């Protein structure tokens, strides 16, 4: 087991929601580093499984959130996902697509006339491209910057689940930011939105919370699965 952990391979099935508490600082850092590297390099030996024992690809299926403070609701991956969903919705409906193409054609014609581009040598993109139009319109998530960190974290889970950005959300030291009641509400939100959630914590687990499955690895790399006592 020690060899497996030190090679940063975790083969335990992680149900939703779960906490992985690691006492050793170096191992904690290595695990986080491995997940991050695996998202960029497919050769990185790190494995996670969802509640159905299906392997999760770090690059495609896992969203790592080092700090909810720094989460960007309009990051490139979220924007691309929104554009792809809109494009699919329009292209899957012939009538909608026809209406959009007519609007686009009318806009291009009006723009050329108003800007008096006929007398100048300009190139104009005439192809109907949903993603380019959405980018031009500035379509993005309307996020309230004044909300609390707790509210933001709930929204993070909901957005990732709704857009199907990943199958597993990994928070790092989530319990440093919130009290037990708030963490349980975060777990409940993940369950409601049917998305796997794993929080990786540094140190010993102080308490096992409601909805939580916890795995504890001590400084000697002894692995123990903990659950809430009734």
Coordinates of N, CA and C in Angstrom, one line a residue:
X1 N 0.8 -1.2 0.0 CA 0.0 0.0 0.0 C 0.9 1.3 0.0
X2 N 2.0 1.2 0.8 CA 2.9 2.4 0.8 C 3.4 2.7 -0.5
X3 N 3.8 1.6 -1.2 CA 4.4 1.8 -2.6 C 3.4 2.4 -3.5
X4 N 2.2 1.9 -3.5 CA 1.1 2.4 -4.3 C 0.9 3.9 -4.1
X5 N 0.8 4.3 -2.8 CA 0.6 5.7 -2.5 C 1.8 6.6 -2.9
X6 N 3.0 6.1 -2.6 CA 4.2 6.9 -3.0 C 4.3 7.0 -4.5
X7 N 3.8 6.1 -5.3 CA 3.8 6.3 -6.7 C 2.5 7.1 -7.2
X8 N 1.8 7.6 -6.2 CA 0.7 8.5 -6.4 C -0.4 7.8 -7.2
X9 N -0.7 6.5 -6.9 CA -1.8 5.8 -7.5 C -2.9 5.5 -6.5
X10 N -4.1 6.1 -6.7 CA -5.2 5.8 -5.8 C -6.2 5.0 -6.5
X11 N -6.4 3.8 -6.1 CA -7.4 2.9 -6.8 C -8.7 2.7 -6.0
X12 N -8.9 3.4 -4.9 CA -10.1 3.3 -4.1 C -11.2 4.0 -4.8
X13 N -12.4 3.3 -4.8 CA -13.6 3.9 -5.4 C -14.0 5.1 -4.5
X14 N -14.2 6.2 -5.2 CA -14.5 7.5 -4.4 C -16.0 7.8 -4.7
X15 N -16.9 7.5 -3.7 CA -18.3 7.8 -3.9 C -18.5 9.3 -3.6
X16 N -19.7 9.7 -3.9 CA -20.0 11.1 -3.8 C -20.9 11.3 -2.5
X17 N -20.4 12.2 -1.6 CA -19.2 13.0 -1.6 C -18.1 12.3 -0.7
X18 N -16.9 12.6 -0.9 CA -15.8 11.9 -0.2 C -14.8 12.9 0.3
X19 N -14.1 12.5 1.3 CA -12.9 13.3 1.8 C -11.7 12.4 1.9
X20 N -10.6 12.9 1.5 CA -9.3 12.2 1.6 C -8.4 13.0 2.5
X21 N -8.2 12.5 3.7 CA -7.4 13.3 4.6 C -6.0 12.6 4.7
X22 N -4.9 13.4 4.4 CA -3.6 12.9 4.4 C -2.7 13.7 5.4
X23 N -2.1 12.9 6.3 CA -1.4 13.5 7.4 C 0.0 14.0 7.0
X24 N 0.7 13.2 6.1 CA 2.0 13.6 5.7 C 2.0 14.7 4.7
X25 N 2.8 15.8 5.0 CA 2.8 17.0 4.1 C 3.2 16.7 2.7
X26 N 4.3 15.9 2.6 CA 4.9 15.6 1.3 C 3.9 14.8 0.4
X27 N 3.3 13.8 1.1 CA 2.4 13.0 0.3 C 1.2 13.8 -0.1
X28 N 0.7 14.7 0.8 CA -0.4 15.6 0.4 C -0.1 16.4 -0.8
X29 N 1.1 17.0 -0.8 CA 1.6 17.8 -1.9 C 1.7 17.0 -3.2
X30 N 2.2 15.8 -3.1 CA 2.4 14.9 -4.2 C 1.1 14.5 -4.9
X31 N 0.1 14.2 -4.0 CA -1.2 13.8 -4.6 C -1.8 15.0 -5.4
X32 N -1.8 16.2 -4.8 CA -2.3 17.4 -5.5 C -1.5 17.6 -6.8
X33 N -0.2 17.6 -6.6 CA 0.6 17.8 -7.8 C 0.4 16.8 -8.9
X34 N 0.1 15.6 -8.5 CA -0.1 14.5 -9.5 C -1.4 14.7 -10.3
X35 N -2.4 15.1 -9.6 CA -3.7 15.4 -10.3 C -3.6 16.5 -11.2
X36 N -2.9 17.6 -10.8 CA -2.7 18.7 -11.7 C -1.8 18.4 -12.9
X37 N -0.8 17.6 -12.7 CA 0.1 17.2 -13.8 C -0.7 16.2 -14.8
X38 N -1.5 15.4 -14.2 CA -2.2 14.4 -15.0 C -3.2 15.1 -15.9
X39 N -3.7 16.3 -15.5 CA -4.6 17.0 -16.4 C -3.9 17.5 -17.6
X40 N -2.6 17.7 -17.5 CA -1.8 18.1 -18.7 C -1.0 17.0 -19.4
X41 N -0.7 16.0 -18.7 CA 0.2 14.9 -19.2 C -0.5 13.6 -18.9
X42 N -1.0 12.9 -20.0 CA -1.7 11.6 -19.8 C -0.8 10.5 -19.3
X43 N 0.5 10.7 -19.4 CA 1.4 9.6 -18.9 C 1.6 9.6 -17.4
X44 N 1.1 10.7 -16.7 CA 1.2 10.8 -15.3 C 0.4 9.7 -14.6
X45 N 1.1 8.8 -13.8 CA 0.4 7.7 -13.2 C -0.5 8.0 -12.0
X46 N -1.7 8.5 -12.3 CA -2.6 8.8 -11.2 C -4.0 8.3 -11.7
X47 N -4.7 7.6 -10.8 CA -6.0 7.0 -11.2 C -7.0 7.3 -10.1
X48 N -8.2 7.7 -10.5 CA -9.4 7.8 -9.7 C -10.6 7.1 -10.3
X49 N -11.5 6.7 -9.5 CA -12.7 6.0 -10.0 C -13.9 6.7 -9.4
X50 N -15.0 6.7 -10.1 CA -16.2 7.2 -9.6 C -17.0 6.2 -8.8
X51 N -18.2 6.5 -8.4 CA -19.0 5.6 -7.6 C -19.4 4.3 -8.3
X52 N -19.3 4.3 -9.7 CA -19.7 3.1 -10.5 C -18.4 2.3 -10.9
X53 N -17.3 2.7 -10.3 CA -16.0 2.0 -10.5 C -15.5 2.3 -12.0
X54 N -15.9 3.4 -12.6 CA -15.5 3.7 -13.9 C -14.3 4.7 -13.7
X55 N -13.2 4.4 -14.5 CA -12.0 5.3 -14.3 C -12.3 6.7 -14.8
X56 N -11.8 7.6 -14.1 CA -11.9 9.0 -14.4 C -10.7 9.6 -15.1
X57 N -10.8 10.2 -16.2 CA -9.7 10.8 -16.9 C -9.4 12.2 -16.2
X58 N -8.2 12.4 -15.7 CA -7.9 13.7 -15.1 C -8.1 14.9 -16.0
X59 N -7.8 14.7 -17.3 CA -7.9 15.7 -18.3 C -9.3 16.1 -18.6
X60 N -10.2 15.1 -18.7 CA -11.5 15.3 -19.2 C -12.6 15.3 -18.1
X61 N -12.4 14.5 -17.1 CA -13.5 14.2 -16.1 C -13.3 14.8 -14.8
X62 N -12.2 15.5 -14.5 CA -11.9 16.0 -13.2 C -11.7 17.5 -13.2
X63 N -12.4 18.2 -12.3 CA -12.2 19.7 -12.2 C -11.6 19.9 -10.8
X64 N -10.3 20.4 -10.8 CA -9.6 20.7 -9.6 C -9.8 22.1 -9.2
X65 N -10.2 22.4 -8.0 CA -10.4 23.8 -7.5 C -9.5 23.9 -6.3
X66 N -8.4 24.6 -6.5 CA -7.4 24.8 -5.4 C -7.9 25.8 -4.4
X67 N -8.7 26.8 -4.9 CA -9.3 27.8 -4.0 C -10.6 28.3 -4.6
X68 N -11.7 28.2 -3.9 CA -13.0 28.8 -4.5 C -12.9 30.3 -4.7
X69 N -11.9 30.9 -4.0 CA -11.8 32.4 -4.1 C -11.4 32.7 -5.6
X70 N -10.5 31.8 -6.2 CA -9.9 32.1 -7.5 C -10.7 31.5 -8.6
X71 N -11.8 30.9 -8.4 CA -12.6 30.3 -9.5 C -13.2 31.3 -10.4
X72 N -13.0 31.1 -11.7 CA -13.4 32.1 -12.7 C -14.7 31.5 -13.4
X73 N -15.8 32.1 -13.2 CA -17.0 31.6 -13.9 C -17.0 31.7 -15.4
X74 N -16.1 32.6 -15.9 CA -16.1 32.8 -17.3 C -14.7 32.5 -17.9
X75 N -14.2 31.4 -17.3 CA -12.9 30.9 -17.9 C -13.1 30.4 -19.3
X76 N -12.0 30.1 -19.9 CA -12.0 29.6 -21.3 C -12.8 28.3 -21.5
X77 N -12.6 27.4 -20.6 CA -13.3 26.1 -20.7 C -14.8 26.2 -20.5
X78 N -15.2 27.1 -19.6 CA -16.6 27.3 -19.3 C -17.3 28.0 -20.5
X79 N -16.6 29.0 -21.0 CA -17.1 29.8 -22.2 C -17.2 28.8 -23.4
X80 N -16.2 28.0 -23.6 CA -16.3 27.0 -24.8 C -17.5 26.0 -24.6
X81 N -17.7 25.6 -23.4 CA -18.8 24.7 -23.1 C -20.1 25.3 -23.4
X82 N -20.3 26.6 -22.9 CA -21.5 27.3 -23.2 C -21.8 27.5 -24.7
X83 N -20.7 27.9 -25.4 CA -20.9 28.1 -26.8 C -21.2 26.7 -27.5
X84 N -20.6 25.6 -27.1 CA -20.9 24.3 -27.7 C -22.3 23.9 -27.4
X85 N -22.8 24.2 -26.2 CA -24.2 23.8 -25.9 C -25.2 24.6 -26.8
X86 N -24.9 26.0 -26.9 CA -25.8 26.8 -27.7 C -25.8 26.4 -29.1
X87 N -24.6 26.1 -29.6 CA -24.4 25.7 -31.0 C -25.2 24.4 -31.3
X88 N -25.1 23.5 -30.4 CA -25.8 22.2 -30.5 C -27.3 22.4 -30.5
X89 N -27.8 23.3 -29.6 CA -29.3 23.5 -29.5 C -29.8 24.2 -30.8
X90 N -29.0 25.0 -31.4 CA -29.5 25.7 -32.6 C -29.4 24.8 -33.8
X91 N -28.3 24.1 -33.9 CA -28.1 23.2 -35.1 C -29.0 22.0 -35.1
X92 N -29.5 21.6 -33.9 CA -30.3 20.5 -33.8 C -31.8 20.8 -34.2
X93 N -32.1 22.1 -34.4 CA -33.4 22.5 -34.7 C -33.3 23.3 -36.0
X94 N -33.8 22.7 -37.1 CA -33.7 23.3 -38.5 C -34.4 24.6 -38.5
X95 N -35.5 24.8 -37.9 CA -36.2 26.0 -37.9 C -35.5 27.1 -37.2
X96 N -34.9 26.8 -36.0 CA -34.1 27.8 -35.3 C -32.9 28.2 -36.1
X97 N -32.2 27.2 -36.7 CA -31.0 27.5 -37.5 C -31.4 28.4 -38.6
X98 N -32.5 28.2 -39.3 CA -32.9 29.0 -40.5 C -33.2 30.4 -40.0
X99 N -33.9 30.6 -38.9 CA -34.2 31.9 -38.4 C -32.9 32.7 -38.0
X100 N -32.0 32.0 -37.3 CA -30.7 32.6 -37.0 C -29.9 33.1 -38.2
X101 N -29.9 32.2 -39.2 CA -29.1 32.6 -40.5 C -29.8 33.8 -41.1
X102 N -31.1 33.9 -41.1 CA -31.8 35.0 -41.7 C -31.4 36.3 -41.0
X103 N -31.4 36.2 -39.6 CA -31.1 37.4 -38.8 C -29.6 37.8 -39.0
X104 N -28.8 36.8 -39.1 CA -27.3 37.1 -39.4 C -27.1 37.8 -40.7
X105 N -27.8 37.3 -41.7 CA -27.7 37.8 -43.1 C -28.2 39.3 -43.1
X106 N -29.3 39.5 -42.4 CA -29.9 40.9 -42.4 C -28.9 41.8 -41.6
X107 N -28.3 41.3 -40.5 CA -27.4 42.1 -39.8 C -26.2 42.5 -40.6
X108 N -25.6 41.5 -41.3 CA -24.4 41.8 -42.2 C -24.7 42.8 -43.2
X109 N -25.9 42.7 -43.9 CA -26.3 43.6 -44.9 C -26.4 45.0 -44.4
X110 N -27.1 45.1 -43.2 CA -27.3 46.5 -42.6 C -26.0 47.1 -42.1
X111 N -25.1 46.2 -41.6 CA -23.8 46.7 -41.1 C -23.0 47.3 -42.3
X112 N -22.9 46.5 -43.4 CA -22.2 46.9 -44.5 C -22.7 48.3 -45.1
X113 N -24.0 48.4 -45.1 CA -24.6 49.6 -45.6 C -24.3 50.8 -44.7
X114 N -24.5 50.6 -43.4 CA -24.3 51.7 -42.4 C -22.9 52.1 -42.3
X115 N -22.0 51.2 -42.4 CA -20.6 51.5 -42.3 C -20.0 51.9 -43.6
X116 N -20.8 51.9 -44.7 CA -20.4 52.3 -46.0 C -19.1 51.6 -46.4
X117 N -19.2 50.3 -46.4 CA -18.0 49.5 -46.7 C -17.9 49.1 -48.2
X118 N -19.0 49.5 -48.9 CA -19.0 49.1 -50.3 C -17.8 49.8 -51.1
X119 N -17.5 51.0 -50.7 CA -16.5 51.8 -51.4 C -15.1 51.5 -50.9
X120 N -14.9 50.6 -49.9 CA -13.6 50.3 -49.4 C -13.3 48.8 -49.5
X121 N -12.0 48.5 -49.5 CA -11.5 47.2 -49.7 C -11.4 46.5 -48.3
X122 N -12.5 46.0 -47.8 CA -12.6 45.3 -46.5 C -13.0 43.8 -46.7
X123 N -12.4 43.0 -45.9 CA -12.9 41.6 -45.8 C -13.9 41.4 -44.7
X124 N -15.0 40.8 -44.9 CA -16.0 40.5 -43.9 C -16.3 39.0 -43.8
X125 N -16.4 38.5 -42.6 CA -16.7 37.1 -42.4 C -18.2 36.9 -42.6
X126 N -18.5 36.3 -43.7 CA -19.9 36.1 -44.1 C -20.5 34.8 -43.6
X127 N -19.6 33.8 -43.2 CA -20.1 32.5 -42.8 C -20.8 32.6 -41.5
X128 N -21.9 31.9 -41.4 CA -22.7 31.9 -40.2 C -22.0 30.9 -39.2
X129 N -21.5 31.5 -38.1 CA -20.7 30.7 -37.1 C -21.3 31.1 -35.8
X130 N -22.0 30.1 -35.1 CA -22.7 30.4 -33.8 C -21.7 30.8 -32.8
X131 N -20.5 30.1 -32.7 CA -19.6 30.4 -31.6 C -19.0 31.9 -31.8
X132 N -18.7 32.3 -33.0 CA -18.2 33.6 -33.2 C -19.3 34.7 -32.9
X133 N -20.5 34.4 -33.2 CA -21.6 35.3 -32.8 C -21.8 35.4 -31.3
X134 N -21.7 34.3 -30.6 CA -21.9 34.3 -29.2 C -20.7 35.1 -28.5
X135 N -19.5 34.9 -29.1 CA -18.4 35.6 -28.5 C -18.5 37.1 -28.8
X136 N -19.0 37.5 -30.0 CA -19.3 38.9 -30.3 C -20.3 39.5 -29.4
X137 N -21.3 38.7 -29.0 CA -22.4 39.2 -28.2 C -22.0 39.3 -26.7
X138 N -20.8 38.7 -26.4 CA -20.3 38.7 -25.0 C -21.1 37.8 -24.1
X139 N -21.6 36.7 -24.6 CA -22.4 35.8 -23.7 C -21.6 35.2 -22.6
X140 N -22.0 35.3 -21.4 CA -21.3 34.8 -20.3 C -22.2 34.5 -19.1
X141 N -21.7 33.9 -18.1 CA -22.4 33.6 -16.9 C -22.5 34.9 -16.0
X142 N -23.7 35.2 -15.6 CA -24.0 36.4 -14.8 C -23.7 36.1 -13.4
X143 N -22.5 36.4 -12.9 CA -22.2 36.0 -11.5 C -22.2 37.3 -10.6
X144 N -22.7 37.1 -9.4 CA -22.8 38.2 -8.5 C -21.5 38.2 -7.6
X145 N -20.7 39.2 -7.8 CA -19.4 39.3 -7.1 C -19.6 39.6 -5.6
X146 N -20.8 40.0 -5.2 CA -21.0 40.4 -3.9 C -21.4 39.3 -3.0
X147 N -21.7 38.1 -3.6 CA -22.1 37.0 -2.8 C -21.0 36.4 -1.9
X148 N -21.4 35.7 -0.9 CA -20.4 35.1 0.0 C -19.6 34.0 -0.6
X149 N -18.5 33.6 0.0 CA -17.7 32.5 -0.5 C -18.5 31.2 -0.5
X150 N -19.3 31.0 0.5 CA -20.1 29.8 0.6 C -21.1 29.8 -0.5
X151 N -21.8 30.9 -0.8 CA -22.7 30.9 -1.9 C -22.0 30.7 -3.3
X152 N -20.8 31.2 -3.4 CA -20.0 31.1 -4.6 C -19.7 29.6 -4.8
X153 N -19.3 28.9 -3.7 CA -19.0 27.5 -3.8 C -20.1 26.7 -4.3
X154 N -21.3 27.0 -3.7 CA -22.5 26.2 -4.2 C -22.8 26.5 -5.7
X155 N -22.6 27.7 -6.1 CA -22.8 28.0 -7.5 C -21.7 27.3 -8.4
X156 N -20.5 27.2 -7.9 CA -19.5 26.5 -8.6 C -19.9 25.1 -8.9
X157 N -20.4 24.4 -7.9 CA -20.9 23.0 -8.1 C -22.1 22.9 -9.1
X158 N -23.0 23.9 -8.9 CA -24.2 23.9 -9.8 C -23.8 24.1 -11.3
X159 N -22.9 25.1 -11.5 CA -22.5 25.4 -12.9 C -21.8 24.2 -13.5
X160 N -20.8 23.6 -12.8 CA -20.0 22.5 -13.3 C -21.0 21.3 -13.6
X161 N -22.0 21.1 -12.7 CA -22.9 20.0 -13.0 C -23.8 20.3 -14.1
X162 N -24.4 21.5 -14.2 CA -25.3 21.9 -15.3 C -24.7 21.8 -16.6
X163 N -23.4 22.3 -16.7 CA -22.7 22.3 -18.0 C -22.0 21.0 -18.3
X164 N -22.0 20.1 -17.3 CA -21.4 18.8 -17.4 C -19.9 19.0 -17.8
X165 N -19.2 19.9 -17.1 CA -17.8 20.2 -17.3 C -16.9 19.0 -16.8
X166 N -17.4 18.3 -15.8 CA -16.6 17.2 -15.3 C -17.5 16.2 -14.6
X167 N -17.0 15.0 -14.3 CA -17.7 14.0 -13.5 C -17.3 14.0 -12.0
X168 N -16.2 14.7 -11.8 CA -15.7 14.8 -10.4 C -15.1 16.1 -10.1
X169 N -15.6 16.8 -9.0 CA -15.0 18.0 -8.6 C -14.1 17.7 -7.4
X170 N -12.9 18.2 -7.5 CA -11.9 18.0 -6.4 C -11.6 19.4 -5.8
X171 N -12.0 19.5 -4.5 CA -11.6 20.7 -3.7 C -10.4 20.4 -2.9
X172 N -9.5 21.4 -2.7 CA -8.3 21.2 -1.9 C -8.5 22.0 -0.6
X173 N -8.5 21.3 0.6 CA -8.6 21.9 1.9 C -9.9 22.7 2.0
X174 N -11.0 22.2 1.5 CA -12.3 22.8 1.5 C -12.7 23.2 3.0
X175 N -12.4 22.3 3.9 CA -12.9 22.5 5.3 C -12.2 23.6 6.0
X176 N -11.1 24.2 5.4 CA -10.5 25.4 6.0 C -11.4 26.6 5.9
X177 N -12.2 26.6 4.9 CA -13.0 27.8 4.5 C -14.4 27.8 5.2
X178 N -14.9 26.6 5.6 CA -16.3 26.5 6.0 C -16.4 25.7 7.3
X179 N -17.5 26.0 8.0 CA -17.8 25.2 9.2 C -18.5 23.9 8.8
X180 N -18.7 23.0 9.7 CA -19.3 21.7 9.4 C -20.7 21.8 8.7
X181 N -21.5 22.7 9.2 CA -22.9 22.8 8.6 C -22.8 23.2 7.2
X182 N -21.9 24.1 6.9 CA -21.7 24.6 5.5 C -21.1 23.5 4.6
X183 N -20.2 22.8 5.1 CA -19.6 21.7 4.3 C -20.7 20.6 4.0
X184 N -21.5 20.3 5.0 CA -22.6 19.3 4.8 C -23.6 19.9 3.7
X185 N -23.8 21.2 3.7 CA -24.7 21.8 2.7 C -24.0 21.7 1.3
X186 N -22.7 21.8 1.3 CA -22.0 21.7 0.0 C -22.1 20.3 -0.5
X187 N -21.9 19.3 0.4 CA -22.1 17.9 0.0 C -23.5 17.6 -0.5
X188 N -24.5 18.2 0.2 CA -25.9 18.0 -0.2 C -26.1 18.6 -1.6
X189 N -25.5 19.7 -1.9 CA -25.7 20.3 -3.2 C -25.1 19.4 -4.3
X190 N -23.9 18.8 -4.0 CA -23.3 17.9 -4.9 C -24.2 16.7 -5.2
X191 N -24.8 16.2 -4.1 CA -25.7 15.0 -4.3 C -26.9 15.4 -5.1
X192 N -27.5 16.5 -4.8 CA -28.7 17.0 -5.5 C -28.4 17.1 -7.0
X193 N -27.2 17.7 -7.3 CA -26.8 17.9 -8.7 C -26.2 16.7 -9.4
X194 N -26.1 15.6 -8.6 CA -25.7 14.3 -9.2 C -24.2 14.4 -9.7
X195 N -23.3 15.0 -9.0 CA -22.0 15.0 -9.4 C -21.1 14.6 -8.2
X196 N -20.0 13.8 -8.6 CA -19.1 13.3 -7.6 C -18.3 14.5 -7.0
X197 N -18.0 14.5 -5.7 CA -17.2 15.5 -5.1 C -16.2 14.9 -4.1
X198 N -15.0 15.3 -4.3 CA -13.9 14.8 -3.4 C -13.2 16.1 -2.8
X199 N -13.0 16.1 -1.5 CA -12.2 17.1 -0.9 C -10.9 16.5 -0.3
X200 N -9.8 17.0 -0.7 CA -8.5 16.5 -0.2 C -8.0 17.4 0.9
X201 N -7.9 16.9 2.1 CA -7.5 17.7 3.2 C -6.2 17.3 3.8
X202 N -5.4 18.3 4.3 CA -4.1 18.0 4.9 C -4.3 17.9 6.4
X203 N -3.9 16.7 7.0 CA -4.0 16.5 8.4 C -5.0 15.4 8.8
X204 N -5.2 15.3 10.1 CA -6.1 14.3 10.6 C -7.5 14.8 10.5
X205 N -8.5 13.9 10.2 CA -9.9 14.3 10.2 C -10.4 14.5 11.6
X206 N -10.9 15.7 11.9 CA -11.4 16.0 13.2 C -12.8 15.4 13.5
X207 N -13.6 15.3 12.4 CA -14.9 14.8 12.6 C -15.5 14.3 11.3
X208 N -16.2 13.2 11.3 CA -16.8 12.7 10.1 C -18.2 13.3 9.9
X209 N -18.5 13.9 8.8 CA -19.7 14.7 8.6 C -20.8 13.9 7.9
X210 N -22.0 14.4 8.0 CA -23.1 13.8 7.4 C -22.9 13.7 5.9
X211 N -23.4 12.7 5.2 CA -23.2 12.5 3.8 C -21.8 12.1 3.4
X212 N -20.9 12.1 4.3 CA -19.5 12.0 3.9 C -18.9 10.6 4.1
X213 N -18.1 10.2 3.1 CA -17.3 9.0 3.2 C -15.8 9.5 3.3
X214 N -15.1 9.1 4.3 CA -13.8 9.6 4.5 C -12.7 8.6 4.5
X215 N -11.6 8.9 3.9 CA -10.4 8.0 3.9 C -9.3 8.8 4.5
X216 N -8.6 8.1 5.5 CA -7.5 8.8 6.2 C -6.2 8.0 6.0
X217 N -5.2 8.7 5.6 CA -3.9 8.1 5.4 C -2.9 8.8 6.4
X218 N -2.4 8.0 7.4 CA -1.6 8.6 8.5 C -0.2 8.8 8.0
X219 N 0.7 9.3 8.9 CA 2.1 9.6 8.5 C 2.9 8.3 8.1
X220 N 2.4 7.2 8.5 CA 3.1 5.9 8.2 C 2.4 5.3 7.0
X221 N 1.5 6.0 6.3 CA 0.8 5.6 5.1 C -0.1 4.4 5.4
X222 N -0.6 4.4 6.6 CA -1.7 3.4 6.9 C -3.0 4.0 6.4
X223 N -3.8 3.1 5.7 CA -5.0 3.6 5.1 C -6.2 3.1 5.9
X224 N -7.1 4.1 6.2 CA -8.2 3.7 7.0 C -9.5 4.4 6.5
X225 N -10.5 3.6 6.3 CA -11.8 4.2 5.8 C -12.7 4.5 7.0
X226 N -13.2 5.7 7.1 CA -14.0 6.2 8.2 C -15.4 6.5 7.8
X227 N -16.3 6.3 8.7 CA -17.7 6.7 8.4 C -18.4 7.2 9.6
X228 N -19.5 7.9 9.4 CA -20.2 8.6 10.5 C -20.9 7.5 11.4
X229 N -20.6 7.6 12.7 CA -21.2 6.6 13.6 C -22.6 7.1 14.0
X230 N -23.6 6.2 13.9 CA -25.0 6.5 14.2 C -25.2 6.5 15.8

